[in-house]
Backbone as a printed PyTorch tensor [residue, N CA C, xyz], in Angstrom:
tensor([[[  2.0490,   7.2740,  -7.9170],
         [  1.6380,   6.2260,  -6.7680],
         [  2.6780,   5.1100,  -6.6550]],

        [[  3.1880,   4.6900,  -7.9510],
         [  4.0720,   3.6150,  -7.7260],
         [  5.5730,   3.9750,  -7.1680]],

        [[  5.8420,   4.9980,  -7.4490],
         [  7.2230,   5.6440,  -7.1850],
         [  7.1830,   5.7230,  -5.7460]],

        [[  6.0710,   6.3550,  -5.1810],
         [  5.8860,   6.6730,  -3.6980],
         [  6.2280,   5.3690,  -2.9780]],

        [[  5.3800,   4.3990,  -3.3730],
         [  5.2500,   3.1500,  -2.6390],
         [  6.7610,   2.4930,  -2.6690]],

        [[  7.0740,   2.5140,  -3.8470],
         [  8.6780,   1.8320,  -4.1910],
         [  9.5430,   2.6880,  -3.3220]],

        [[  9.6320,   3.7610,  -3.1780],
         [ 10.3980,   4.5300,  -2.3870],
         [ 10.3920,   4.1000,  -0.8950]],

        [[  8.9470,   4.1640,  -0.4310],
         [  8.6910,   3.6560,   1.0720],
         [  9.1980,   2.3220,   1.2780]],

        [[  9.0140,   1.5480,   0.4830],
         [  9.3330,   0.0620,   0.5560],
         [ 10.8510,   0.0960,   0.5560]],

        [[ 11.4800,   0.8610,  -0.2290],
         [ 13.1840,   0.7620,  -0.2460],
         [ 13.6150,   1.5560,   1.1170]],

        [[ 13.0080,   2.3450,   1.5300],
         [ 13.6590,   3.0270,   2.7980],
         [ 13.2880,   2.1870,   4.0110]],

        [[ 12.1960,   1.6690,   4.0840],
         [ 11.6870,   0.7410,   5.2240],
         [ 12.6360,  -0.4790,   5.1380]],

        [[ 12.7620,  -1.0830,   4.0160],
         [ 13.6980,  -2.2220,   4.1500],
         [ 14.9630,  -2.2210,   4.2470]],

        [[ 15.6910,  -0.9960,   3.9520],
         [ 17.0160,  -0.6870,   4.3260],
         [ 17.1090,  -0.2920,   5.7970]],

        [[ 16.0610,   0.1330,   6.3510],
         [ 16.2620,   0.8340,   7.8820],
         [ 15.5650,  -0.0990,   8.7670]],

        [[ 15.2790,  -1.5500,   8.6710],
         [ 14.5600,  -2.3700,   9.5110],
         [ 15.3460,  -2.5260,  10.7540]],

        [[ 16.8090,  -2.8550,  10.5070],
         [ 17.7160,  -3.1330,  11.7400],
         [ 17.5680,  -1.9270,  12.6670]],

        [[ 17.7170,  -0.4460,  12.1590],
         [ 17.8880,   0.4250,  12.8210],
         [ 16.6220,   0.9710,  13.5610]],

        [[ 15.4120,   0.7110,  12.8520],
         [ 14.0680,   0.8360,  13.2900],
         [ 13.9890,  -0.1790,  14.8340]],

        [[ 14.4830,  -1.2650,  14.7260],
         [ 14.2120,  -2.3310,  15.8360],
         [ 15.0990,  -1.7910,  16.8990]],

        [[ 16.3950,  -1.1390,  16.6600],
         [ 17.1630,  -0.7570,  17.7470],
         [ 16.6210,   0.5310,  18.2940]],

        [[ 16.1210,   1.4780,  17.4430],
         [ 15.5720,   2.7520,  18.0410],
         [ 14.3560,   2.4020,  18.9310]],

        [[ 13.7290,   1.4570,  18.5190],
         [ 12.4040,   0.8510,  19.1990],
         [ 12.6890,   0.6230,  20.6510]],

        [[ 13.5590,  -0.3510,  20.6710],
         [ 14.1050,  -0.8170,  21.9450],
         [ 14.7380,   0.1940,  22.7760]],

        [[ 15.5120,   1.1170,  22.2450],
         [ 16.0750,   2.1160,  23.0060],
         [ 15.2630,   3.4210,  23.4490]],

        [[ 14.1180,   3.8700,  22.7370],
         [ 13.6290,   4.9140,  22.9310],
         [ 12.0610,   4.8340,  22.9810]],

        [[ 11.4660,   3.7570,  22.8120],
         [ 10.0030,   3.5490,  22.6650],
         [  9.7830,   2.9550,  24.1100]],

        [[  8.8800,   3.8970,  24.8760],
         [  8.3130,   3.3840,  26.0070],
         [  6.9290,   2.6950,  26.0050]],

        [[  6.3530,   3.0590,  25.0730],
         [  5.1140,   2.3020,  24.7280],
         [  5.2550,   1.1290,  23.9690]],

        [[  4.4070,   0.1720,  24.5520],
         [  4.7740,  -1.3480,  23.9930],
         [  4.0740,  -1.3890,  22.6880]],

        [[  2.9710,  -0.5720,  22.3070],
         [  2.3580,  -0.4030,  21.0170],
         [  3.4570,  -0.0620,  19.8890]],

        [[  4.3780,   0.9790,  20.1230],
         [  5.1000,   1.3000,  19.0610],
         [  6.1140,   0.3640,  19.0060]],

        [[  6.4520,  -0.3720,  19.9450],
         [  7.4440,  -1.5340,  19.6110],
         [  6.8620,  -2.5530,  18.8090]],

        [[  5.5250,  -2.9480,  19.1290],
         [  4.7480,  -4.0060,  18.4350],
         [  4.6990,  -3.5930,  16.9820]],

        [[  4.1150,  -2.2850,  16.7450],
         [  4.4440,  -1.6110,  15.2650],
         [  5.5830,  -1.8150,  14.6490]],

        [[  6.7330,  -1.5080,  15.1520],
         [  7.8890,  -1.6630,  14.7380],
         [  8.5360,  -3.0390,  14.4970]],

        [[  8.0330,  -4.0030,  15.1920],
         [  8.2340,  -5.4920,  15.0910],
         [  7.4660,  -6.0550,  13.9210]],

        [[  6.5020,  -5.5210,  13.6990],
         [  5.5390,  -5.7950,  12.5740],
         [  6.2480,  -5.5600,  11.3800]],

        [[  6.7700,  -4.2030,  11.2250],
         [  7.5270,  -3.9050,   9.9510],
         [  8.8050,  -4.4630,   9.8520]],

        [[  9.4240,  -4.8540,  10.9090],
         [ 10.6410,  -5.5880,  10.9580],
         [ 10.4550,  -6.8690,  10.3420]],

        [[  9.3820,  -7.6420,  10.6100],
         [  9.3200,  -8.7800,  10.2230],
         [  8.5830,  -8.9690,   8.6650]],

        [[  7.6600,  -7.9480,   8.3220],
         [  6.9650,  -7.8240,   7.0580],
         [  8.0240,  -7.6370,   5.8980]],

        [[  8.7840,  -6.4810,   6.2720],
         [  9.5530,  -5.9670,   5.1940],
         [ 10.9440,  -6.7590,   5.1890]],

        [[ 11.5500,  -7.0420,   3.9900],
         [ 12.6910,  -7.8970,   3.9910],
         [ 14.0380,  -7.1010,   4.4070]],

        [[ 15.0610,  -7.4880,   4.9850],
         [ 16.0220,  -6.7630,   5.3460],
         [ 17.0180,  -6.6950,   4.3080]],

        [[ 16.9790,  -5.4900,   3.5520],
         [ 18.0090,  -5.5880,   2.5840],
         [ 19.3080,  -5.4420,   2.6340]],

        [[ 19.8400,  -5.3650,   4.0850],
         [ 21.1400,  -5.0330,   4.5310],
         [ 21.9890,  -6.4730,   4.0540]],

        [[ 21.0340,  -7.5360,   4.0080],
         [ 21.6360,  -8.8800,   3.7290],
         [ 22.5300,  -8.8650,   2.1580]],

        [[ 21.8610,  -7.9790,   1.3960],
         [ 22.3760,  -7.8930,   0.0720],
         [ 23.3890,  -7.0090,  -0.2690]],

        [[ 23.6490,  -6.1240,   0.8240],
         [ 24.7530,  -4.8820,   0.5950],
         [ 25.8990,  -5.2680,   1.3260]],

        [[ 26.9130,  -5.7000,   0.7400],
         [ 28.2230,  -6.0470,   1.4810],
         [ 29.1330,  -4.9650,   1.3760]],

        [[ 28.6660,  -3.6130,   1.3040],
         [ 29.6940,  -2.4430,   1.4540],
         [ 30.1550,  -2.4280,   2.8050]],

        [[ 29.2760,  -2.2940,   3.8730],
         [ 29.8870,  -2.2700,   5.2130],
         [ 30.8710,  -3.3380,   5.3890]],

        [[ 30.7850,  -4.6070,   5.0580],
         [ 31.7460,  -5.6860,   5.1630],
         [ 33.0560,  -5.4230,   4.4540]],

        [[ 32.9030,  -4.8050,   3.1660],
         [ 34.0900,  -4.6420,   2.6100],
         [ 34.8680,  -3.3370,   3.0640]],

        [[ 33.8110,  -2.3910,   3.5500],
         [ 34.8120,  -1.0120,   3.8460],
         [ 35.4460,  -1.4300,   5.4140]],

        [[ 34.8240,  -1.9830,   6.2680],
         [ 35.2840,  -2.2400,   7.3890],
         [ 36.0700,  -3.6690,   7.5930]],

        [[ 36.5310,  -4.1740,   6.4380],
         [ 37.2870,  -5.4200,   6.5270],
         [ 36.6320,  -6.5710,   7.3440]],

        [[ 35.2620,  -6.5480,   7.4910],
         [ 34.5530,  -7.7460,   8.1640],
         [ 34.4060,  -9.0830,   7.1300]],

        [[ 34.6990, -10.2450,   7.5820],
         [ 34.4420, -11.3800,   6.6780],
         [ 33.0770, -11.5100,   6.1770]],

        [[ 33.1420, -11.7550,   4.8870],
         [ 31.8090, -12.3600,   4.0840],
         [ 31.6240, -13.8540,   4.0930]],

        [[ 30.7700, -14.1250,   5.0940],
         [ 30.6320, -15.8130,   5.3550],
         [ 29.6730, -16.2970,   4.2110]],

        [[ 29.5810, -17.5850,   4.3370],
         [ 28.5500, -18.4340,   3.5030],
         [ 27.1900, -18.1200,   4.2500]],

        [[ 27.2690, -18.0350,   5.4640],
         [ 26.0670, -17.6080,   6.0980],
         [ 25.3880, -16.3740,   5.6570]],

        [[ 26.1960, -15.2700,   5.3840],
         [ 25.4880, -13.9690,   4.9480],
         [ 24.9620, -14.1290,   3.6820]],

        [[ 25.5190, -14.8740,   2.6660],
         [ 25.1420, -15.1660,   1.3800],
         [ 23.9070, -15.8960,   1.4840]],

        [[ 23.9650, -17.0570,   2.2210],
         [ 22.8760, -18.0010,   2.1260],
         [ 21.4470, -17.2680,   2.8630]],

        [[ 21.6880, -16.5350,   3.7400],
         [ 20.5670, -15.6910,   4.1870],
         [ 19.9030, -14.8830,   3.1470]],

        [[ 20.7520, -14.1730,   2.6800],
         [ 20.3700, -13.3430,   1.5300],
         [ 19.4070, -14.0240,   0.2700]],

        [[ 19.9610, -14.9360,   0.0120],
         [ 19.1180, -15.8870,  -1.0170],
         [ 18.0280, -16.5590,  -0.5320]],

        [[ 18.0420, -17.1540,   0.8500],
         [ 16.7690, -17.6110,   1.1860],
         [ 15.8240, -16.5830,   1.3350]],

        [[ 16.3100, -15.5280,   2.0280],
         [ 15.1040, -14.5980,   1.9230],
         [ 14.6420, -14.2570,   0.5120]],

        [[ 15.5000, -13.9260,  -0.2940],
         [ 15.2070, -13.6160,  -1.5910],
         [ 14.2270, -14.6360,  -2.3160]],

        [[ 14.4700, -15.9080,  -2.0470],
         [ 13.6440, -17.0110,  -2.5360],
         [ 12.1590, -16.9300,  -1.8910]],

        [[ 12.3650, -16.8060,  -0.7210],
         [ 10.9990, -16.6070,   0.1580],
         [ 10.1190, -15.3590,  -0.0760]],

        [[ 10.7030, -14.2900,  -0.4100],
         [  9.8250, -13.1100,  -0.7350],
         [  9.4420, -13.3800,  -2.1650]],

        [[ 10.1160, -13.8540,  -3.1040],
         [  9.7130, -14.1790,  -4.5110],
         [  8.5250, -14.9320,  -4.4930]],

        [[  8.6720, -16.0780,  -3.7270],
         [  7.6030, -17.1430,  -3.5820],
         [  6.2800, -16.5130,  -3.2160]],

        [[  6.2920, -15.6830,  -2.1100],
         [  5.0580, -15.0280,  -1.5560],
         [  4.5770, -14.2530,  -2.5130]],

        [[  5.4460, -13.2960,  -3.3400],
         [  4.9080, -12.4740,  -4.4750],
         [  4.2980, -13.2010,  -5.3830]],

        [[  4.7710, -14.4150,  -6.0140],
         [  4.4310, -15.1470,  -7.1130],
         [  2.9760, -15.8090,  -6.5790]],

        [[  2.7390, -16.2510,  -5.3570],
         [  1.5890, -16.6310,  -5.0190],
         [  0.5780, -15.6320,  -5.0110]],

        [[  0.9320, -14.4510,  -4.3250],
         [  0.0020, -13.3660,  -4.5040],
         [ -0.5040, -12.9060,  -5.6420]],

        [[  0.3390, -12.8890,  -6.5440],
         [  0.1630, -12.8280,  -7.9840],
         [ -0.7210, -13.6790,  -8.7910]],

        [[ -0.5990, -15.0200,  -8.5730],
         [ -1.4560, -15.8980,  -8.8890],
         [ -2.7780, -15.9260,  -8.2400]],

        [[ -2.9250, -15.5920,  -7.0960],
         [ -4.3050, -15.4520,  -6.5090],
         [ -4.9700, -14.2290,  -7.0890]],

        [[ -4.3520, -13.2640,  -7.2350],
         [ -4.8060, -11.9220,  -7.9170],
         [ -5.2550, -12.2530,  -9.3430]],

        [[ -4.4360, -13.0210, -10.2090],
         [ -4.8750, -13.3550, -11.4530],
         [ -5.9610, -14.2210, -11.4380]],

        [[ -6.2550, -15.0930, -10.4190],
         [ -7.3860, -16.3920, -10.4610],
         [ -8.6820, -15.3000, -10.4140]],

        [[ -8.7730, -14.3000,  -9.6980],
         [ -9.8860, -13.2960,  -9.6830],
         [-10.1250, -12.3590, -10.9370]],

        [[ -9.3370, -12.2520, -11.8180],
         [ -9.6110, -11.5800, -12.9460],
         [ -9.8490, -12.6520, -14.0980]],

        [[-10.8340, -11.9590, -14.9480],
         [-11.2340, -12.5410, -16.0200],
         [-10.4890, -12.0590, -17.2110]],

        [[ -9.5560, -13.1310, -17.6780],
         [ -8.6130, -12.8050, -18.6060],
         [ -9.4750, -13.2090, -19.9800]]])
């Protein structure tokens, strides 16, 4: 179960930008666009952490790219810590 969930999370997080562009290009129904936008904003965009494209295509790596990645990591870590704390409050230790 955990491997499947981790794999789905990894794939969705690495393809959020592509999903959004595909939705804007091909989706005629606003329901599908709405679902893809939810996925886009809920799952972190892991492309901020990959500098491979920037290095391969000689694009500059700016401080903004690094800052967005760090801010996103801090935000998602804080959210997961709060969710874990809420879950632990419910359990009798």
